[in-house]
Amino acid sequence: QVQLVESGGGLVQAGGSLRLSCAASGSIFSINAMGWYRQAPGKQRELVAAITSGGSTNYADSVKGRFTISRDNAKNTVYLQMNSLKPEDTAVYYCNADSILSDFRYLEVWGQGTLVTVSS
């Protein structure tokens, strides 16, 4: 199987920055798209940013120009650099990966989530 371990969440003041990391491990043959989602209290989970293995990126309109997603394919790790944070960015952030296992089965994997709190 595949596990995703996230790190980097925490409490930050509005206007500040945080960097989230998510490392995949396990019986991985390859990882296609990786992404970050978030879920605020009382709201549905939403896509924040995604990146393909080739480096193409996609962002939610609400974070464009403030957040940057990147990945290190050799380390099976994806990052989310979050700048100019706003209180409305407060949420649990989840890492997601479309993985191909060593036996060539497809598996979508989710991390356990990391809390980001932005104070005003």
XYZ file of N, CA and C in Angstrom:
360
model
N 0.839 -1.194 0.000
C 0.000 0.000 0.000
C 0.879 1.251 0.000
N 0.188 2.404 0.019
C 0.872 3.696 -0.005
C 0.395 4.530 1.171
N 1.319 5.202 1.804
C 0.968 6.116 2.891
C 1.447 7.517 2.524
N 0.640 8.498 2.923
C 1.002 9.903 2.761
C 1.142 10.514 4.145
N 2.273 11.139 4.385
C 2.519 11.780 5.680
C 2.717 13.264 5.447
N 1.834 14.052 6.055
C 1.858 15.504 5.891
C 2.548 16.159 7.086
N 3.100 17.324 6.842
C 3.692 18.115 7.910
C 3.672 19.579 7.495
N 3.847 20.451 8.497
C 3.992 21.870 8.219
C 2.824 22.743 8.608
N 1.737 22.163 9.063
C 0.614 22.987 9.482
C 0.919 23.699 10.786
N 0.013 24.586 11.167
C 0.191 25.309 12.419
C -0.610 26.579 12.465
N -0.268 27.425 13.423
C -0.948 28.703 13.637
C -0.073 29.828 13.103
N -0.679 30.713 12.323
C 0.062 31.837 11.762
C -0.855 33.050 11.710
N -0.268 34.211 11.797
C -1.061 35.435 11.695
C -1.378 35.735 10.234
N -2.454 36.465 10.026
C -2.824 36.886 8.682
C -1.649 37.630 8.037
N -1.405 37.300 6.775
C -0.285 37.884 6.056
C 0.978 37.044 6.122
N 0.980 36.057 6.976
C 2.137 35.200 7.145
C 2.201 34.079 6.129
N 3.183 33.198 6.321
C 3.425 32.102 5.377
C 3.592 30.777 6.116
N 3.241 29.723 5.418
C 3.491 28.362 5.884
C 3.844 27.509 4.681
N 4.586 26.448 4.920
C 4.903 25.491 3.854
C 4.501 24.102 4.320
N 3.611 23.503 3.559
C 3.186 22.139 3.832
C 3.989 21.161 2.991
N 4.254 20.004 3.573
C 4.944 18.930 2.853
C 4.129 17.650 2.970
N 4.237 16.820 1.962
C 3.549 15.527 1.975
C 4.442 14.519 1.282
N 4.850 13.506 2.025
C 5.739 12.487 1.486
C 4.994 11.168 1.345
N 5.127 10.560 0.188
C 4.504 9.264 -0.068
C 5.522 8.150 0.113
N 5.071 7.069 0.697
C 5.943 5.910 0.874
C 5.127 4.634 0.726
N 5.835 3.537 0.482
C 5.150 2.266 0.335
C 5.518 1.591 -0.963
N 4.648 0.713 -1.401
C 4.895 -0.083 -2.608
C 4.472 0.694 -3.849
N 5.288 1.707 -4.159
C 4.949 2.641 -5.224
C 5.712 2.307 -6.488
N 4.974 2.215 -7.596
C 5.626 2.144 -8.895
C 5.794 3.555 -9.450
N 4.724 4.322 -9.378
C 4.793 5.715 -9.812
C 3.621 6.480 -9.202
N 3.749 7.789 -9.204
C 2.664 8.658 -8.745
C 2.343 9.635 -9.858
N 1.115 9.690 -10.238
C 0.684 10.627 -11.271
C 0.410 11.978 -10.630
N -0.806 12.416 -10.608
C -1.113 13.725 -10.024
C -1.052 13.666 -8.503
N -0.601 14.763 -7.922
C -0.647 14.959 -6.476
C -1.327 16.296 -6.230
N -1.992 16.386 -5.101
C -2.715 17.630 -4.849
C -2.941 17.891 -3.379
N -3.383 19.110 -3.135
C -3.771 19.531 -1.795
C -5.237 19.937 -1.828
N -5.989 19.443 -0.864
C -7.380 19.821 -0.655
C -7.492 20.410 0.742
N -8.578 21.105 0.985
C -8.812 21.617 2.334
C -10.283 21.533 2.675
N -10.523 21.449 3.960
C -11.907 21.406 4.442
C -12.006 22.276 5.681
N -12.787 23.326 5.566
C -13.044 24.222 6.693
C -14.272 23.703 7.449
N -14.410 24.093 8.715
C -15.565 23.637 9.501
C -16.887 23.981 8.818
N -17.735 22.983 8.679
C -19.043 23.203 8.090
C -19.063 23.329 6.590
N -17.926 23.116 5.946
C -17.839 23.246 4.492
C -17.368 21.949 3.868
N -17.600 21.836 2.561
C -17.142 20.663 1.833
C -15.646 20.746 1.548
N -15.048 19.591 1.360
C -13.640 19.553 0.979
C -13.508 20.122 -0.432
N -12.482 20.956 -0.626
C -12.290 21.578 -1.924
C -10.839 21.453 -2.365
N -10.656 21.429 -3.676
C -9.320 21.389 -4.232
C -8.642 22.745 -4.046
N -7.423 22.708 -3.556
C -6.616 23.916 -3.420
C -5.656 24.032 -4.598
N -4.895 22.974 -4.834
C -3.921 22.983 -5.920
C -3.556 21.547 -6.270
N -3.183 21.353 -7.539
C -2.771 20.028 -7.982
C -1.609 20.156 -8.950
N -0.818 19.099 -9.051
C 0.335 19.105 -9.939
C 0.505 17.709 -10.530
N 0.754 17.660 -11.834
C 0.987 16.376 -12.490
C 2.451 15.971 -12.349
N 2.745 14.759 -12.737
C 4.128 14.289 -12.665
C 5.021 15.100 -13.594
N 4.432 15.698 -14.620
C 5.206 16.517 -15.538
C 5.336 17.958 -15.112
N 4.666 18.335 -14.023
C 4.817 19.674 -13.486
C 3.703 20.653 -13.828
N 2.683 20.215 -14.561
C 1.554 21.094 -14.830
C 0.758 21.309 -13.551
N 0.338 22.551 -13.342
C -0.329 22.897 -12.094
C -1.725 23.461 -12.336
N -2.532 23.383 -11.301
C -3.898 23.890 -11.319
C -4.194 24.425 -9.921
N -4.807 25.611 -9.840
C -5.079 26.243 -8.555
C -6.539 26.665 -8.450
N -7.043 26.640 -7.237
C -8.337 27.265 -6.974
C -8.185 28.765 -7.144
N -9.234 29.410 -7.631
C -9.164 30.853 -7.850
C -8.820 31.605 -6.570
N -9.285 31.095 -5.438
C -9.103 31.794 -4.167
C -7.649 31.832 -3.701
N -6.800 30.987 -4.279
C -5.402 30.937 -3.820
C -4.411 31.337 -4.903
N -4.885 31.578 -6.100
C -3.986 31.951 -7.191
C -3.196 33.199 -6.833
N -1.892 33.144 -7.078
C -1.019 34.267 -6.783
C -0.500 34.279 -5.353
N -1.059 33.429 -4.484
C -0.615 33.367 -3.085
C 0.015 32.016 -2.743
N -0.512 30.949 -3.327
C -0.026 29.597 -3.029
C 0.744 29.054 -4.231
N 1.754 28.247 -3.940
C 2.519 27.582 -5.002
C 2.691 26.114 -4.656
N 2.294 25.253 -5.584
C 2.478 23.818 -5.406
C 3.698 23.378 -6.202
N 4.471 22.466 -5.624
C 5.631 21.914 -6.311
C 5.820 20.472 -5.845
N 6.673 19.756 -6.542
C 6.908 18.371 -6.149
C 8.324 17.959 -6.495
N 8.782 16.967 -5.742
C 10.071 16.344 -6.000
C 9.773 14.889 -6.331
N 9.813 14.554 -7.600
C 9.427 13.206 -8.013
C 10.370 12.146 -7.453
N 11.638 12.488 -7.306
C 12.599 11.510 -6.786
C 12.278 11.139 -5.342
N 11.676 12.082 -4.621
C 11.343 11.856 -3.218
C 9.863 11.548 -3.010
N 9.092 11.505 -4.110
C 7.635 11.288 -4.000
C 7.017 12.250 -2.990
N 7.404 13.489 -3.078
C 6.974 14.501 -2.121
C 6.375 15.691 -2.854
N 5.299 16.208 -2.286
C 4.659 17.405 -2.824
C 4.646 18.465 -1.742
N 4.782 19.719 -2.169
C 4.845 20.849 -1.253
C 3.759 21.857 -1.594
N 3.360 22.621 -0.596
C 2.449 23.736 -0.825
C 2.987 24.929 -0.056
N 3.520 25.889 -0.785
C 3.979 27.130 -0.177
C 2.806 28.095 -0.131
N 2.447 28.529 1.058
C 1.292 29.397 1.240
C 1.762 30.745 1.766
N 1.578 31.777 0.984
C 1.959 33.142 1.364
C 0.714 34.014 1.482
N 0.879 35.141 2.124
C -0.216 36.102 2.287
C -1.478 35.411 2.796
N -1.322 34.630 3.820
C -2.434 33.843 4.333
C -3.522 34.741 4.913
N -4.752 34.264 4.742
C -5.928 34.984 5.211
C -6.686 34.103 6.206
N -7.476 34.720 7.066
C -8.264 33.896 8.005
C -9.143 32.865 7.294
N -9.619 33.184 6.117
C -10.467 32.240 5.382
C -9.692 31.056 4.818
N -8.373 31.056 4.948
C -7.578 29.895 4.564
C -7.537 28.849 5.681
N -8.088 29.189 6.837
C -8.119 28.265 7.963
C -8.903 27.016 7.592
N -8.267 25.858 7.742
C -8.888 24.596 7.362
C -7.934 23.454 7.699
N -8.462 22.244 7.589
C -7.600 21.069 7.592
C -7.193 20.815 6.142
N -5.917 20.720 5.904
C -5.372 20.512 4.560
C -4.989 19.041 4.397
N -5.472 18.468 3.305
C -5.239 17.055 3.018
C -4.423 16.893 1.740
N -3.475 16.004 1.793
C -2.688 15.640 0.622
C -3.383 14.475 -0.099
N -3.282 14.473 -1.405
C -3.906 13.433 -2.225
C -2.933 12.998 -3.307
N -2.930 11.701 -3.598
C -2.033 11.203 -4.648
C -2.725 10.116 -5.462
N -2.574 10.207 -6.771
C -3.018 9.150 -7.677
C -1.804 8.252 -7.923
N -1.791 7.101 -7.303
C -0.598 6.270 -7.325
C -0.798 4.985 -8.105
N 0.288 4.497 -8.667
C 0.333 3.176 -9.284
C 1.222 2.319 -8.402
N 0.658 1.242 -7.886
C 1.410 0.395 -6.969
C 2.425 -0.465 -7.728
N 3.264 -1.134 -6.976
C 4.304 -1.969 -7.587
C 3.716 -3.139 -8.362
N 2.470 -3.499 -8.065
C 1.801 -4.558 -8.834
C 0.911 -3.960 -9.925
N 1.106 -2.659 -10.183
C 0.454 -1.916 -11.260
C -1.028 -1.669 -11.044
N -1.509 -1.830 -9.821
C -2.865 -1.437 -9.502
C -2.881 0.058 -9.232
N -4.027 0.694 -9.576
C -4.212 2.107 -9.289
C -4.777 2.270 -7.881
N -4.304 3.272 -7.167
C -4.824 3.541 -5.827
C -4.796 5.033 -5.564
N -5.950 5.592 -5.221
C -5.999 6.978 -4.782
C -5.795 6.999 -3.278
N -4.870 7.826 -2.824
C -4.495 7.844 -1.411
C -4.682 9.233 -0.833
N -5.116 9.281 0.416
C -5.277 10.536 1.156
C -4.393 10.539 2.387
N -3.877 11.702 2.722
C -3.164 11.865 3.967
C -4.130 12.049 5.119
N -3.574 12.157 6.323
C -4.416 12.251 7.516
C -4.893 13.663 7.775
N -4.300 14.630 7.092
C -4.698 16.017 7.269
C -3.803 16.755 8.247
N -3.599 18.022 7.956
C -2.838 18.885 8.863
C -3.589 20.205 8.997
N -3.711 20.691 10.217
C -4.525 21.872 10.492
C -3.717 23.144 10.261
N -4.302 24.043 9.501
C -3.755 25.381 9.299
C -4.746 26.377 9.884
N -4.262 27.188 10.805
C -5.110 28.203 11.440
C -4.482 29.566 11.214
N -5.246 30.462 10.625
C -4.776 31.817 10.346
C -5.570 32.779 11.218
N -4.879 33.473 12.095
C -5.532 34.414 13.000
C -5.552 35.815 12.393
N -6.582 36.545 12.718
C -6.723 37.903 12.163
C -6.093 38.947 13.064
